[in-house]
Coordinates of C-alpha atoms and ligand atoms in Angstrom, one line a residue:
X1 CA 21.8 -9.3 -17.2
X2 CA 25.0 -7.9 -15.7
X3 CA 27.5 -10.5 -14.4
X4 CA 27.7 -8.2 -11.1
X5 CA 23.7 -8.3 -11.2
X6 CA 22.2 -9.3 -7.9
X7 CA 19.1 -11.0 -6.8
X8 CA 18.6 -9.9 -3.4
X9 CA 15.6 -12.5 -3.5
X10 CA 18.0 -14.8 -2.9
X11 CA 19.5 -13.1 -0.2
X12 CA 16.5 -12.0 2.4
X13 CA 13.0 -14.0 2.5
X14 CA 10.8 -10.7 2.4
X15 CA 11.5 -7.8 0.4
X16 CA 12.4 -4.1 1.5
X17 CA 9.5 -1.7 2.1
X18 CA 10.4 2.0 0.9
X19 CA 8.0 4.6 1.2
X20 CA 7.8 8.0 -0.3
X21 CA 6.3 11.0 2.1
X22 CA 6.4 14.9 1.3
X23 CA 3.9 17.8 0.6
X24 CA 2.3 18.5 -2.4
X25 CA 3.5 18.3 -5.8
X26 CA 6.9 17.3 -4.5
X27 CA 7.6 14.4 -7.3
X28 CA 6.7 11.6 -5.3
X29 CA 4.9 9.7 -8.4
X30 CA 7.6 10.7 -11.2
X31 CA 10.5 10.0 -8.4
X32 CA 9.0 6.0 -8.0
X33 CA 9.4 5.9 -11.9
X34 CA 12.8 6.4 -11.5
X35 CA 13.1 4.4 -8.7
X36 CA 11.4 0.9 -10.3
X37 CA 13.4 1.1 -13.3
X38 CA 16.7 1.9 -11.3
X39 CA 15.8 -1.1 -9.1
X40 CA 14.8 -3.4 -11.9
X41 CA 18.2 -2.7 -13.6
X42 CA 20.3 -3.7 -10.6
X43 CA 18.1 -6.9 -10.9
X44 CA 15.4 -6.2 -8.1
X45 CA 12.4 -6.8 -8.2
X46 CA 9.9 -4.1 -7.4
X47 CA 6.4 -3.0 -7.6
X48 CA 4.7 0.3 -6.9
X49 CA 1.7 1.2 -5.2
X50 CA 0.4 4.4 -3.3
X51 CA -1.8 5.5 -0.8
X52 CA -4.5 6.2 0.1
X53 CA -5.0 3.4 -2.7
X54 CA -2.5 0.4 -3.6
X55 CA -5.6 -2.1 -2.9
X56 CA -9.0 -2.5 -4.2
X57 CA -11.0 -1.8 -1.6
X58 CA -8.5 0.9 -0.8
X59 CA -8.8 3.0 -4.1
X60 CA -12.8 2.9 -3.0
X61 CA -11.8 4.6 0.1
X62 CA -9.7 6.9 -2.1
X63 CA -12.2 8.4 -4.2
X64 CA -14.5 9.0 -1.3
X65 CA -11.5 10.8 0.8
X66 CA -10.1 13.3 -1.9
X67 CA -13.4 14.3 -2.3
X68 CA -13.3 16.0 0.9
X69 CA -16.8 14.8 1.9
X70 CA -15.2 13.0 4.6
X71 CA -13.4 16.3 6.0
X72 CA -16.8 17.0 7.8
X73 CA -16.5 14.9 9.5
X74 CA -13.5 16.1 11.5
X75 CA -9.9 14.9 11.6
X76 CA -10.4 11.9 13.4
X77 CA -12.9 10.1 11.2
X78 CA -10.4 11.1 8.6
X79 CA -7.6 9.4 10.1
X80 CA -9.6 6.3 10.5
X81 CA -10.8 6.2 7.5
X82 CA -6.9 6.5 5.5
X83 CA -5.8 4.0 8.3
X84 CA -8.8 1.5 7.1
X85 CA -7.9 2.2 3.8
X86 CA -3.7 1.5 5.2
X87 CA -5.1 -1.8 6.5
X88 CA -6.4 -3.3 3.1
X89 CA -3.1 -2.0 1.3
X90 CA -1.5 -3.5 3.8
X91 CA -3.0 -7.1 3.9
X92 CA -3.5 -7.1 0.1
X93 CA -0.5 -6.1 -1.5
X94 CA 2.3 -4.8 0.6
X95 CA 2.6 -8.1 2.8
X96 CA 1.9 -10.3 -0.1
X97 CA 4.7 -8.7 -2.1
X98 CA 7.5 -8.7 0.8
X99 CA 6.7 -12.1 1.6
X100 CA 7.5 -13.0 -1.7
X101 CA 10.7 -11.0 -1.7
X102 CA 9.5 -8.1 -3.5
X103 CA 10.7 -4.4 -2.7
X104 CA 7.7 -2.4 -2.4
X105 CA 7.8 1.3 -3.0
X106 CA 4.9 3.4 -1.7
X107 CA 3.8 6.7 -2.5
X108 CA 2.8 7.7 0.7
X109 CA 1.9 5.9 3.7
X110 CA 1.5 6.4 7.8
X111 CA 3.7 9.7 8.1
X112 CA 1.0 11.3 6.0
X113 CA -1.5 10.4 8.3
X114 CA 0.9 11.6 11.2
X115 CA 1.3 15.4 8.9
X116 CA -2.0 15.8 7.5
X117 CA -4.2 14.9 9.7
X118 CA -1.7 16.1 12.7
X119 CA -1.2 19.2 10.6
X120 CA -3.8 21.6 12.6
X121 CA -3.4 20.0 16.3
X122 CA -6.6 19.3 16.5
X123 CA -5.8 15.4 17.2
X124 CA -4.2 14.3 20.5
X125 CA -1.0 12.9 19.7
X126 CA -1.6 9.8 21.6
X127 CA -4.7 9.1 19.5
X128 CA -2.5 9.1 16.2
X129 CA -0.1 7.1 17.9
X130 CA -2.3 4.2 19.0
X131 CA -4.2 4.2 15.5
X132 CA -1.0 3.7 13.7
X133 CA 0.0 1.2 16.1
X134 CA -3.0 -0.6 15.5
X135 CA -3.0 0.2 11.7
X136 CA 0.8 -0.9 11.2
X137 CA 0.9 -3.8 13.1
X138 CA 4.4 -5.2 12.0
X139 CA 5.0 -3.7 9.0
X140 CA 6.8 -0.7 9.6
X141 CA 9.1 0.9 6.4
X142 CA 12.6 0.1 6.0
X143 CA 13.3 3.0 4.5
X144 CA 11.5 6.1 3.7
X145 CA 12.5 9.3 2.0
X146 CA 11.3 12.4 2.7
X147 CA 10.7 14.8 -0.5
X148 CA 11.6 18.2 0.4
X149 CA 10.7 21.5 -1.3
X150 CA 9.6 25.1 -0.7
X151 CA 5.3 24.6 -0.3
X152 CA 5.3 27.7 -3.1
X153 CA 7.0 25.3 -5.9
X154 CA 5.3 22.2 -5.3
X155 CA 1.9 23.8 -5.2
X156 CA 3.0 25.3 -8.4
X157 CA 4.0 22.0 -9.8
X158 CA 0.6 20.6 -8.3
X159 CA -1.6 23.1 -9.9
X160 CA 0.4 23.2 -13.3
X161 CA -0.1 19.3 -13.7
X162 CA -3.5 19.2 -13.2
X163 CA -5.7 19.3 -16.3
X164 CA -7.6 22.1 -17.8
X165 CA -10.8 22.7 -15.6
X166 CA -10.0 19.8 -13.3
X167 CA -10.1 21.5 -9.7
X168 CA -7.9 21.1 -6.8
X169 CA -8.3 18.0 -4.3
X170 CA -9.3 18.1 -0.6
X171 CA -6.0 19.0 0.6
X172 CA -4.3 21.1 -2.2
X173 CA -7.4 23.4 -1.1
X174 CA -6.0 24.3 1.9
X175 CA -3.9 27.5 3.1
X176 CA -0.4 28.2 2.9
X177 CA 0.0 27.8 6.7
X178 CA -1.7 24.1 6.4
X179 CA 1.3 23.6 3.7
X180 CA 4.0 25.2 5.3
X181 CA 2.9 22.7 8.5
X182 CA 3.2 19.8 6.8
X183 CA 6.8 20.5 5.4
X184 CA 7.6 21.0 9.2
X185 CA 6.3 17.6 10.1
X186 CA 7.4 15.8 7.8
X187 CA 11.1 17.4 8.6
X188 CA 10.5 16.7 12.0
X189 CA 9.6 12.6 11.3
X190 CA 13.0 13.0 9.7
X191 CA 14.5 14.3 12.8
X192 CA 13.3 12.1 15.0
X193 CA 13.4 8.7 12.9
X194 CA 17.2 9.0 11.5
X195 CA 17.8 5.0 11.0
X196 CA 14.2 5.5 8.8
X197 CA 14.3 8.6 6.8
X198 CA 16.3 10.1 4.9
X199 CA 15.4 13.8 3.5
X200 CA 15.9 14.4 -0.1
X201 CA 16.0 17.8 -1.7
X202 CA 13.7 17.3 -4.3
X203 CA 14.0 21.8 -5.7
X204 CA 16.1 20.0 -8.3
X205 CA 15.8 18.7 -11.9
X206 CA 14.3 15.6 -11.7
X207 CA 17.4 13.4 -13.1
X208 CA 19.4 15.2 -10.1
X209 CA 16.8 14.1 -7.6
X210 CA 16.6 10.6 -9.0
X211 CA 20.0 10.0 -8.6
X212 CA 19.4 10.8 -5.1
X213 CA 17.4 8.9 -4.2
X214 CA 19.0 5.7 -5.9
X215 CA 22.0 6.5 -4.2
X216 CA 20.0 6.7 -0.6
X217 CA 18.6 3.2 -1.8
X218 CA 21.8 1.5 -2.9
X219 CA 23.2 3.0 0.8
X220 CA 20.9 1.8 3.2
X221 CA 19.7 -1.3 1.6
X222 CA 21.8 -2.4 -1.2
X223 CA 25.1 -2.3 -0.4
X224 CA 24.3 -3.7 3.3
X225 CA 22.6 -6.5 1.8
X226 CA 25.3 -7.1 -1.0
X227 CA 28.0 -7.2 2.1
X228 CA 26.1 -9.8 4.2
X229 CA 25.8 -12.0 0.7
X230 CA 29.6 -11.7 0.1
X231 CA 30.2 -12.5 3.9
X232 CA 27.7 -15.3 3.9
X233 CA 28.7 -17.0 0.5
Ligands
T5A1 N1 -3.2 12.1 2.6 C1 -2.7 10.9 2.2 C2 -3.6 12.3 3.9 O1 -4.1 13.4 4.2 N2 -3.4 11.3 4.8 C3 -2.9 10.1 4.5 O2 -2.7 9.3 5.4 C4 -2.5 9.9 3.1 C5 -1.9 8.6 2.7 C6 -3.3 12.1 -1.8 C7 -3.7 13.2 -0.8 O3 -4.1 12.5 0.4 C8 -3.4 13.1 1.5 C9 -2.2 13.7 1.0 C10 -2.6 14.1 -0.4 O4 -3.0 15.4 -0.4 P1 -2.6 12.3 -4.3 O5 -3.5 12.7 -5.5 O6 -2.2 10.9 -4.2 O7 -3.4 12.8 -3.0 O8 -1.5 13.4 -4.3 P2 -0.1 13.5 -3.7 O9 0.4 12.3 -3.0 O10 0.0 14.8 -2.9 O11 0.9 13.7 -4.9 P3 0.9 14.7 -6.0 O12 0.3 14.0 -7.1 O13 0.4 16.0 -5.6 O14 2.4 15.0 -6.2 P4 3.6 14.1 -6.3 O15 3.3 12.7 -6.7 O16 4.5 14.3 -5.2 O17 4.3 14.8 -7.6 P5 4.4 14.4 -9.1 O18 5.4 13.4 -9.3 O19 3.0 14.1 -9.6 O20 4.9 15.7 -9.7 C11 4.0 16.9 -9.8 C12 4.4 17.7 -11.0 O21 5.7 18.2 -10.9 C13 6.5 17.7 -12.0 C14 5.8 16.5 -12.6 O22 6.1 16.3 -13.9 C15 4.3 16.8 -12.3 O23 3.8 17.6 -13.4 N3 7.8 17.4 -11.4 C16 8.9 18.3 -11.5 N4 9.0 19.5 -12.1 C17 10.3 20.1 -12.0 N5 11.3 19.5 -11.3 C18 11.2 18.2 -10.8 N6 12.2 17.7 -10.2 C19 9.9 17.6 -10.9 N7 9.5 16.4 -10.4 C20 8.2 16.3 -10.7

């Protein structure tokens, strides 16, 4: 370990809560690589999960919602269903982890319910609004990047990483203008949240865009937290 290595354990009772959000194929799963090892270097610890998933009883809910069998049901069944699925991710491993100091980094979590299942405004907002209320409770991300990229190229690098004759999921199914939706919304969450989320331009090679997104880490969580020890003592 690095003399200027820091336990940031020592400095906050729960951990930091990142979260990953952006449309398909945009590198969310290889960028949390980076980001674990990156974080475990500078002495962090950190654990990765995803949604919908990240729990037991979650990754049951999983199976059963990229199947698409639950689409016919209609949007809002959907979004109930992810948030019960958010619930048990929630109560089993991301509260666990921050209350034991542990930065957790999600693939995904309630801005993809808010894009996806917002995406065709068929869902009154208010209805999204009280379900994550309900959903979240407290726990609310400290940080979340969004993973930005032309719909065309990540549905390219969707379809080109999946294996030979396995088919596309529920949502890679849908149409361009389903796609080019979601980028919008998620852009939008950015706009709105600015304290929260920070965009990331994820077009570029995947080093580049690691770099990034350490850098947007060590920023807003870091180097505030490194201060407030050196202040403290
Ligand atoms: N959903 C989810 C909802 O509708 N509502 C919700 O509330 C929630 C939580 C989950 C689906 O569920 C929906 C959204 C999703 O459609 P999933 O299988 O978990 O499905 O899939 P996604 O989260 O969409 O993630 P993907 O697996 O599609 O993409 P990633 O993780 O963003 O991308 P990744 O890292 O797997 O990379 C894709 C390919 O691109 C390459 C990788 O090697 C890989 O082959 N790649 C790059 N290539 C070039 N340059 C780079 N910089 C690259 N980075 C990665």
């Amino acid at each position: 370990m690095s003399e200027g290595r820091l336990h940031l354990r020592a400095i906050s009772e729960r951990g930091s809560f990142i979260t990953l959000e952006g449309g398909e194929g945009a590198g969310k799963s290889t960028q949390i690589g980076h980001l674990l090892v990156n974080l475990r270097e500078a002495g962090i610890e950190a654990i990765g999960t995803r949604e919908p998933g990240g729990s037991p009883g979650a990754e049951i809910l999983r199976k059963v919602l990229l199947s698409g069998s639950v689409a016919r049901l209609g949007p809002a069944a959907e979004a109930i269903l992810f948030s019960a699925a958010r619930i048990d991710h929630i109560d089993k491993t991301i509260k666990p982890a921050l209350a034991a100091g542990t930065f957790v980094v999600s693939d995904r979590f309630a801005d993809s319910t808010r894009a996806y299942q917002g995406a065709r405004g068929q869902l009154d907002p208010r209805f999204l609004r009280a379900l994550e209320r309900i959903t979240l409770d407290d726990v609310r991300p400290d940080l979340t990047l969004i993973l930005d990229l032309p719909v065309a190229e990540g549905l390219a690098r969707a379809a080109a990483r999946r294996r030979a004759g396995e088919a596309p999921d529920r949502f890679e199914r849908e149409d361009l203008p389903f796609h080019e939706s979601l980028r919008a919304a998620f852009l939008s969450i950015a706009a709105a949240e600015p304290r929260r989320c920070i965009v990331i331009d994820a077009a570029g090679a995947e080093e580049e865009v690691a770099q990034a997104i350490f850098e947007a880490v060590s920023n807003r969580l870091i180097v505030p937290a490194v201060v407030k020890q050196v202040r403290h003592g």
